[in-house]
Tab-separated table of C-alpha atoms and ligand atoms in Angstrom:
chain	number	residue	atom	x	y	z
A	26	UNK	CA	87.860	11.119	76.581
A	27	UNK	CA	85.080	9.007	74.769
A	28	UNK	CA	82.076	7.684	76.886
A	29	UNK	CA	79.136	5.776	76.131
A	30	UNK	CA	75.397	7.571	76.262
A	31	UNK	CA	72.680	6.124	76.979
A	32	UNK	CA	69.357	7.874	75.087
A	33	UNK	CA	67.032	7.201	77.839
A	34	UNK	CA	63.937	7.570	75.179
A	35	UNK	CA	65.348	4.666	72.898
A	36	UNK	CA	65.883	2.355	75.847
A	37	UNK	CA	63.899	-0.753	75.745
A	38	UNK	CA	65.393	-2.698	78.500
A	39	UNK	CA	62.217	-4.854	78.859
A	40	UNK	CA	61.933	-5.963	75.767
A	41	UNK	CA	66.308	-6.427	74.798
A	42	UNK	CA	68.264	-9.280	76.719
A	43	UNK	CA	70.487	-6.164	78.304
A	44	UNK	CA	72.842	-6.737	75.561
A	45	UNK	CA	74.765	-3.764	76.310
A	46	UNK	CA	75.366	-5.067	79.681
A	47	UNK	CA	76.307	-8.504	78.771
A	48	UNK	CA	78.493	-7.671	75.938
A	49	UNK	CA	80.399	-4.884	77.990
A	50	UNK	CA	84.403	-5.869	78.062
A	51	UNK	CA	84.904	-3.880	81.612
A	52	UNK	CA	81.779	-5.812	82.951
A	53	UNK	CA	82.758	-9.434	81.797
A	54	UNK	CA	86.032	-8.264	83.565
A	55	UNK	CA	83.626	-8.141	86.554
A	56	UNK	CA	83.556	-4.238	87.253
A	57	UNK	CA	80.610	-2.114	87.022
A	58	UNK	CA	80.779	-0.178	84.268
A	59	UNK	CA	76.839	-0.830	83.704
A	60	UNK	CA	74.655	-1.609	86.108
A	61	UNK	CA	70.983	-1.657	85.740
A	62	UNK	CA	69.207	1.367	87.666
A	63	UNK	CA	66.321	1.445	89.489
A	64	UNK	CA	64.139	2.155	86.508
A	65	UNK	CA	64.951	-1.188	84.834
A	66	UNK	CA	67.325	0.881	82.872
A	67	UNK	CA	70.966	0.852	82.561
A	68	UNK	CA	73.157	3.113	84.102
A	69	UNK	CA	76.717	3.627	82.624
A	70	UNK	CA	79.587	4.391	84.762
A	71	UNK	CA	81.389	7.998	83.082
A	72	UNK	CA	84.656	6.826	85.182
A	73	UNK	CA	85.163	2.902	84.286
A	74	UNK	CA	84.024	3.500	80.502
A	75	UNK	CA	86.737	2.932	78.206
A	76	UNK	CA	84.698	4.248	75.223
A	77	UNK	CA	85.248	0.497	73.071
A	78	UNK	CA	82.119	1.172	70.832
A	79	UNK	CA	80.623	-2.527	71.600
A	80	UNK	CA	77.141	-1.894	73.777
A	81	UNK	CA	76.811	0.407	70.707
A	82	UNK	CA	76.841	-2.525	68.066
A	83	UNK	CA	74.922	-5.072	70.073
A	84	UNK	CA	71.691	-2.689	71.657
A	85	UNK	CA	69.089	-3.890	69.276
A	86	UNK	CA	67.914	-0.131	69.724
A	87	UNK	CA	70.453	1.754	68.728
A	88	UNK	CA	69.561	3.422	72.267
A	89	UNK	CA	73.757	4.058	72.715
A	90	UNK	CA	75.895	6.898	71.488
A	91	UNK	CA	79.559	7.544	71.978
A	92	UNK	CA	80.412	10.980	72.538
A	93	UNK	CA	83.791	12.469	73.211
A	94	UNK	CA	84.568	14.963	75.891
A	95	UNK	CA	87.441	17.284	77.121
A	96	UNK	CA	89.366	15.848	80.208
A	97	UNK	CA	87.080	16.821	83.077
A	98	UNK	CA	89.830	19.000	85.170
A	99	UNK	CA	87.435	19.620	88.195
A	100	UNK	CA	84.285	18.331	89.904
A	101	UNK	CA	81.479	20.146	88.319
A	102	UNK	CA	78.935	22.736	89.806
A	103	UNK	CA	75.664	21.425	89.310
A	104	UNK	CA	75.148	18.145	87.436
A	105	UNK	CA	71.407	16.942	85.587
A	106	UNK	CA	71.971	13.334	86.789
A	107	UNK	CA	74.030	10.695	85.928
A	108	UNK	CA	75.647	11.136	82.190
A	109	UNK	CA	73.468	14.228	82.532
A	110	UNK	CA	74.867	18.397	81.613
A	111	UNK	CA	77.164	19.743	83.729
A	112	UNK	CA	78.364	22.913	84.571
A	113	UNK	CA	81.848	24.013	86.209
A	114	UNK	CA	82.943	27.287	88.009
A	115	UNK	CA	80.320	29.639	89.557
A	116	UNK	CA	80.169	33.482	88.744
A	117	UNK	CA	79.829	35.699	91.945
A	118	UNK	CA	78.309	39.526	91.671
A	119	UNK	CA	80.399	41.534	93.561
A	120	UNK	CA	78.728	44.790	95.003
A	121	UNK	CA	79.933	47.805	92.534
A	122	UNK	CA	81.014	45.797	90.040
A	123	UNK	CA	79.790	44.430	86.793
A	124	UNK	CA	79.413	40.435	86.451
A	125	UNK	CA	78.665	39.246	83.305
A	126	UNK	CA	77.862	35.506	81.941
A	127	UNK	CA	78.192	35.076	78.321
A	128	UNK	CA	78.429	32.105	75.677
A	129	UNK	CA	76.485	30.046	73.334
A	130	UNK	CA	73.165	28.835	73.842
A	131	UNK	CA	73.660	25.245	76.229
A	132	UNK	CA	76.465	25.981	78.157
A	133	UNK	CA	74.846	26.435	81.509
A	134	UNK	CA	74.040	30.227	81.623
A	135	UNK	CA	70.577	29.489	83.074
A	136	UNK	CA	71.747	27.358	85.251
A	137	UNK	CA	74.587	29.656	86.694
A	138	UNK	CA	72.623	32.417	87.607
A	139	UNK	CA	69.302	29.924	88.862
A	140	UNK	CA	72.222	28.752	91.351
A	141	UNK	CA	72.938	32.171	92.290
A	142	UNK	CA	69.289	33.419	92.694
A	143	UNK	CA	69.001	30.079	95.247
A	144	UNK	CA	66.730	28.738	92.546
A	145	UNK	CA	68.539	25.553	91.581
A	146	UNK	CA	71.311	23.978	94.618
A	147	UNK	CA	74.116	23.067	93.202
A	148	UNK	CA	74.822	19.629	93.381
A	149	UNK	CA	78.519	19.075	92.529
A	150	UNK	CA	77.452	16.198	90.668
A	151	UNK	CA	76.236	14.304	93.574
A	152	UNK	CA	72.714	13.062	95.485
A	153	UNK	CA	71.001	14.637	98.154
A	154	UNK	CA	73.269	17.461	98.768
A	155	UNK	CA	72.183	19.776	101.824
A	156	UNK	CA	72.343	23.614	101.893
A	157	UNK	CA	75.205	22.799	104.981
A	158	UNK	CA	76.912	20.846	102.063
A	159	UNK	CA	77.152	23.419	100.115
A	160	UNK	CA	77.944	26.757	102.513
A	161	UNK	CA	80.936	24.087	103.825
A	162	UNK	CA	81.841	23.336	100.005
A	163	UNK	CA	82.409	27.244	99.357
A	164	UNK	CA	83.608	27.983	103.129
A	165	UNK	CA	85.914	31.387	103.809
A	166	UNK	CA	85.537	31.861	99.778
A	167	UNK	CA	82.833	34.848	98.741
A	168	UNK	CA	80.968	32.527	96.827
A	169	UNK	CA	79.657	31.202	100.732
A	170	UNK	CA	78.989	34.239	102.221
A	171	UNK	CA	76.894	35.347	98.993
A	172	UNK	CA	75.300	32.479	98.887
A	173	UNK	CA	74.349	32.482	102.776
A	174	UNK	CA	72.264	35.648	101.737
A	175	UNK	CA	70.459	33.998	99.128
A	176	UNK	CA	69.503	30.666	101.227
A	177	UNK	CA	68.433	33.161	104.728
A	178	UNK	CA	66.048	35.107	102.282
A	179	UNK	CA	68.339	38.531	102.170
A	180	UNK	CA	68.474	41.244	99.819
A	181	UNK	CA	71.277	40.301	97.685
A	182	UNK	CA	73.153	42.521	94.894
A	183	UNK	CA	71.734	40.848	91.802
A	184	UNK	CA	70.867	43.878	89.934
A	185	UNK	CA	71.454	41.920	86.491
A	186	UNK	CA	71.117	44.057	83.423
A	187	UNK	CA	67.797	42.544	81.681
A	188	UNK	CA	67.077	42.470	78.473
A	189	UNK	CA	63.432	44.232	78.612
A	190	UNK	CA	63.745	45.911	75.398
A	191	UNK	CA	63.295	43.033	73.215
A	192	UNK	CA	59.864	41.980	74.804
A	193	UNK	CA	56.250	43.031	74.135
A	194	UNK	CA	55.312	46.385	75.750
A	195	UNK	CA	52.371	44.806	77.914
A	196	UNK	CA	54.823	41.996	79.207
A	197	UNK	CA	57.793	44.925	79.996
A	198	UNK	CA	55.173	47.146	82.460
A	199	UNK	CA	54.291	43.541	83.900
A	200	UNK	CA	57.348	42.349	84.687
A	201	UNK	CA	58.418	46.242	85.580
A	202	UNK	CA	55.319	46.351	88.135
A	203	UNK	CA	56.897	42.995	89.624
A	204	UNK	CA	60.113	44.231	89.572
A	205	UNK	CA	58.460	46.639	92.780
A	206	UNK	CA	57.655	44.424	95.060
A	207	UNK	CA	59.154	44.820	97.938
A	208	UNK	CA	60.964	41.817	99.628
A	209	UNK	CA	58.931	40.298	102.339
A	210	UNK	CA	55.194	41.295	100.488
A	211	UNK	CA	52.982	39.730	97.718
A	212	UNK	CA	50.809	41.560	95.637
A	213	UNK	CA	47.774	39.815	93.678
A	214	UNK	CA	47.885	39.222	89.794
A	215	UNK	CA	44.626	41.244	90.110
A	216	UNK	CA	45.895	44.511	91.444
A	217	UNK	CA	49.559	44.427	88.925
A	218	UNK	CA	46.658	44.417	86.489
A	219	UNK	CA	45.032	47.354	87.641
A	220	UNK	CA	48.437	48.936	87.867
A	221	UNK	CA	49.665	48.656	84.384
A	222	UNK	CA	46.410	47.146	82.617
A	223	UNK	CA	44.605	44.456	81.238
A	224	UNK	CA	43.369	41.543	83.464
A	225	UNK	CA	44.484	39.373	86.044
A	226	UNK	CA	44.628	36.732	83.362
A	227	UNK	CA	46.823	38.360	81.204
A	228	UNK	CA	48.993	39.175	84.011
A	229	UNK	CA	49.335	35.355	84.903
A	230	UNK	CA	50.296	35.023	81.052
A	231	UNK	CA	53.348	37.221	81.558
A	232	UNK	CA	54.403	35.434	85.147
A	233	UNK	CA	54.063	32.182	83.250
A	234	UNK	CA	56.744	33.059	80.752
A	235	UNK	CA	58.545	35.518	83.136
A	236	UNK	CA	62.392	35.179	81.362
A	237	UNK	CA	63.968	36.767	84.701
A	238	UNK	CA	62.572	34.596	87.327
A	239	UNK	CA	63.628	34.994	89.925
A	240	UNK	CA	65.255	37.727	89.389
A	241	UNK	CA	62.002	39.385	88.487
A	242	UNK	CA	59.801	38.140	91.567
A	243	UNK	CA	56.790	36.475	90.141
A	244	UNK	CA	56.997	34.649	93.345
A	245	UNK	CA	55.489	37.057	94.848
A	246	UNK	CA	52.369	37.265	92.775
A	247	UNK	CA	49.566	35.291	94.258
A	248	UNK	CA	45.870	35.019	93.877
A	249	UNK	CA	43.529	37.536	95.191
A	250	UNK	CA	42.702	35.440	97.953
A	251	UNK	CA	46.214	34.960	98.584
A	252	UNK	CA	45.981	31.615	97.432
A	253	UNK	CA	49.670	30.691	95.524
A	254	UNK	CA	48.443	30.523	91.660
A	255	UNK	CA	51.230	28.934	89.630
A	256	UNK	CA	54.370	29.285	89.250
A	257	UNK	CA	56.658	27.981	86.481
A	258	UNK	CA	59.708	26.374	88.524
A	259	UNK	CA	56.477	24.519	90.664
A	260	UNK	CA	54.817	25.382	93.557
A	261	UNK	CA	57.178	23.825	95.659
A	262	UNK	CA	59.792	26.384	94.565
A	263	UNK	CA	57.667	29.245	94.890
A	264	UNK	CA	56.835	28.084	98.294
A	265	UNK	CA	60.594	28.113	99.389
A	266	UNK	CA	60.789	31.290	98.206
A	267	UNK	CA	58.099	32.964	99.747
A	268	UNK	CA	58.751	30.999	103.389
A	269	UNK	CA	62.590	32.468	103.034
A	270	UNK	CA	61.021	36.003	102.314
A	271	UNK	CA	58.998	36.530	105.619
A	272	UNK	CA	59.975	39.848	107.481
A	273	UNK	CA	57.345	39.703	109.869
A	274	UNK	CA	55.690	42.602	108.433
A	275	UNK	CA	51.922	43.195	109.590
A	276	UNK	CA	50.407	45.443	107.174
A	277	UNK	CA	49.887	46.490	103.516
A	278	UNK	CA	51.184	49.118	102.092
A	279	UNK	CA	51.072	50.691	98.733
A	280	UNK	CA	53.690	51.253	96.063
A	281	UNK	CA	53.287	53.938	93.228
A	282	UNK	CA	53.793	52.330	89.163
A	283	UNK	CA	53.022	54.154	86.637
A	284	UNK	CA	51.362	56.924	88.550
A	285	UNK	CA	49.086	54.330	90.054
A	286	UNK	CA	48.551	52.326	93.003
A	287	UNK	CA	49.852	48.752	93.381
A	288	UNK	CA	48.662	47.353	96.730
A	289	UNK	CA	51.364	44.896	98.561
A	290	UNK	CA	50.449	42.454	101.436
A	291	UNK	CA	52.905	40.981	103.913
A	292	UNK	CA	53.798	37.574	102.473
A	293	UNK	CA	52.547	35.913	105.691
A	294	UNK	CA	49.139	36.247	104.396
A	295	UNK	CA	50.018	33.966	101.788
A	296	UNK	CA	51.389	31.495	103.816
A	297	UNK	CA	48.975	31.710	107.161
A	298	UNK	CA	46.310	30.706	104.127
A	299	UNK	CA	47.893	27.782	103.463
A	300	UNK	CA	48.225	26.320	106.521
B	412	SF4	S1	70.726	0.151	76.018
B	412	SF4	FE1	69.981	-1.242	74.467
B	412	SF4	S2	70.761	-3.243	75.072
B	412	SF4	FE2	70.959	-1.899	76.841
B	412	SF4	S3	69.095	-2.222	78.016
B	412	SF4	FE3	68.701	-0.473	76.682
B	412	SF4	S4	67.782	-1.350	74.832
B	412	SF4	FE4	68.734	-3.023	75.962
B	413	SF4	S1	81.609	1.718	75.323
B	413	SF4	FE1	82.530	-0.245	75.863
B	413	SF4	S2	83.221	0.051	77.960
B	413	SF4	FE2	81.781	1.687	77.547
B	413	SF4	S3	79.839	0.915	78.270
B	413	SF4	FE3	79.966	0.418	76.082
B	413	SF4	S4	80.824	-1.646	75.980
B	413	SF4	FE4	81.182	-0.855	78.048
């Protein structure tokens, strides 16, 4: 199957006479295989292009490409927008067993197991899909009932093998340290510093470029005022996640790494000073 691209960057609808729209066989024809989107830009239909190589000769800025791609043979998992990545299938951990996810670079790893951390919704290549969309999607299959977990905030069995080995020893007792906190409690950068060393800054470092998020809970790290800090995915995210995460639990408690003492906090105190 060959399509037309659009590069988004090299689009300069404002200052073309939409070339690629009036030139466009299927569109004289009078169907809408580009319309112009709500950006001013054009939007190029994946199902009514016949791949005829003529917006690509007329855009003044070379801003089309024609690429070819297999036969789609099902409606994809998660979808970056319209022409955007896709990915198909969904791996599911099964308790006791080993699930692994393997390829090249760019063929939706990430993605896969952001989807099954709750991190990223999957879409199935559509708008303003609802977490109801998609239990109903995977209904009576494992893929809902796992997923169910993830969305009410539960423990789930995503004990992923993680590739610690390769990184820096200060970022490994970090993201270790992290690893321990519990499920329903937030610790500050401050004390995981005074747990494994260094400062609270260079603990915010690691969380910042934490490769297992959020697998490795650097949503739960907060300011020692329990204030959120940052959080890579955006603060929105690591909101979501800590609201899902509340247990109702009342009091700190302490955890032992590396022969020291990591204070945790009930993640409510993180969200009562917020509101
Ligand atoms: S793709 Fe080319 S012809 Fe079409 S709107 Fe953009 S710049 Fe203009
Ligand atoms: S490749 Fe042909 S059919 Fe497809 S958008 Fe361009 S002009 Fe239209």
């Amino acid at each position: 199957m060959r399509i037309a691209v659009l590069k988004k960057d090299s689009c300069r609808s404002k200052k073309c006479g939409t070339e690629c729209l009036r030139f466009c066989p299927p569109v004289r024809t009078g169907d809408e295989t580009i319309v112009i989107g709500a950006n001013g830009k054009p939007v190029i239909s994946e199902e009514l292009c016949v791949g005829c190589g003529i917006c690509i000769k007329k855009c003044p800025f070379g801003a089309i490409t024609i690429v070819s791609l297999p036969e789609e043979l099902e409606k994809p998992t998660h979808r970056y927008g319209v022409n955007g990545f896709a990915v198909y299938g969904l791996a599911i951990p099964r308790s006791g067993r080993v699930t692994g996810i393997l390829g090249p670079n760019g063929i939706g790893k990430t993605t896969l197991i952001n989807i099954l951390t709750g991190e990223t919704k999957p879409n199935f290549g559509r708008d303003n899909v609802r977490e109801e969309d998609i239990l109903e999607y995977y209904a009576g299959t494992d893929v809902h009932d796992y997923l169910k977990s993830v969305y009410d905030g539960k423990q789930v069995p995503t004990r992923f093998s993680l590739a610690f080995t390769r990184l820096p020893a200060y970022t490994q007792k970090v993201l270790k340290a992290t690893v321990q906190i519990p499920l329903g409690y937030v610790a500050s950068y401050g004390s995981i510093a005074k747990a494994v060393g260094g400062g609270a800054r260079a603990v915010g470092n690691v969380m910042a470029s934490n490769p297992f998020a959020p697998i490795v809970p650097c949503h739960r790290v907060v300011k020692s005022d329990f204030a959120l800090g940052g959080y890579s995915g955006g603060l929105k995210v690591k909101l979501e996640f800590l609201n899902r995460e509340k247990r109702g639990f009342l009091t700190s408690k302490e955890i032992k790494v590396n022969r020291r003492v990591l204070q945790v906090f009930p993640v409510e105190y993180s969200l009562r000073n917020l509101s």
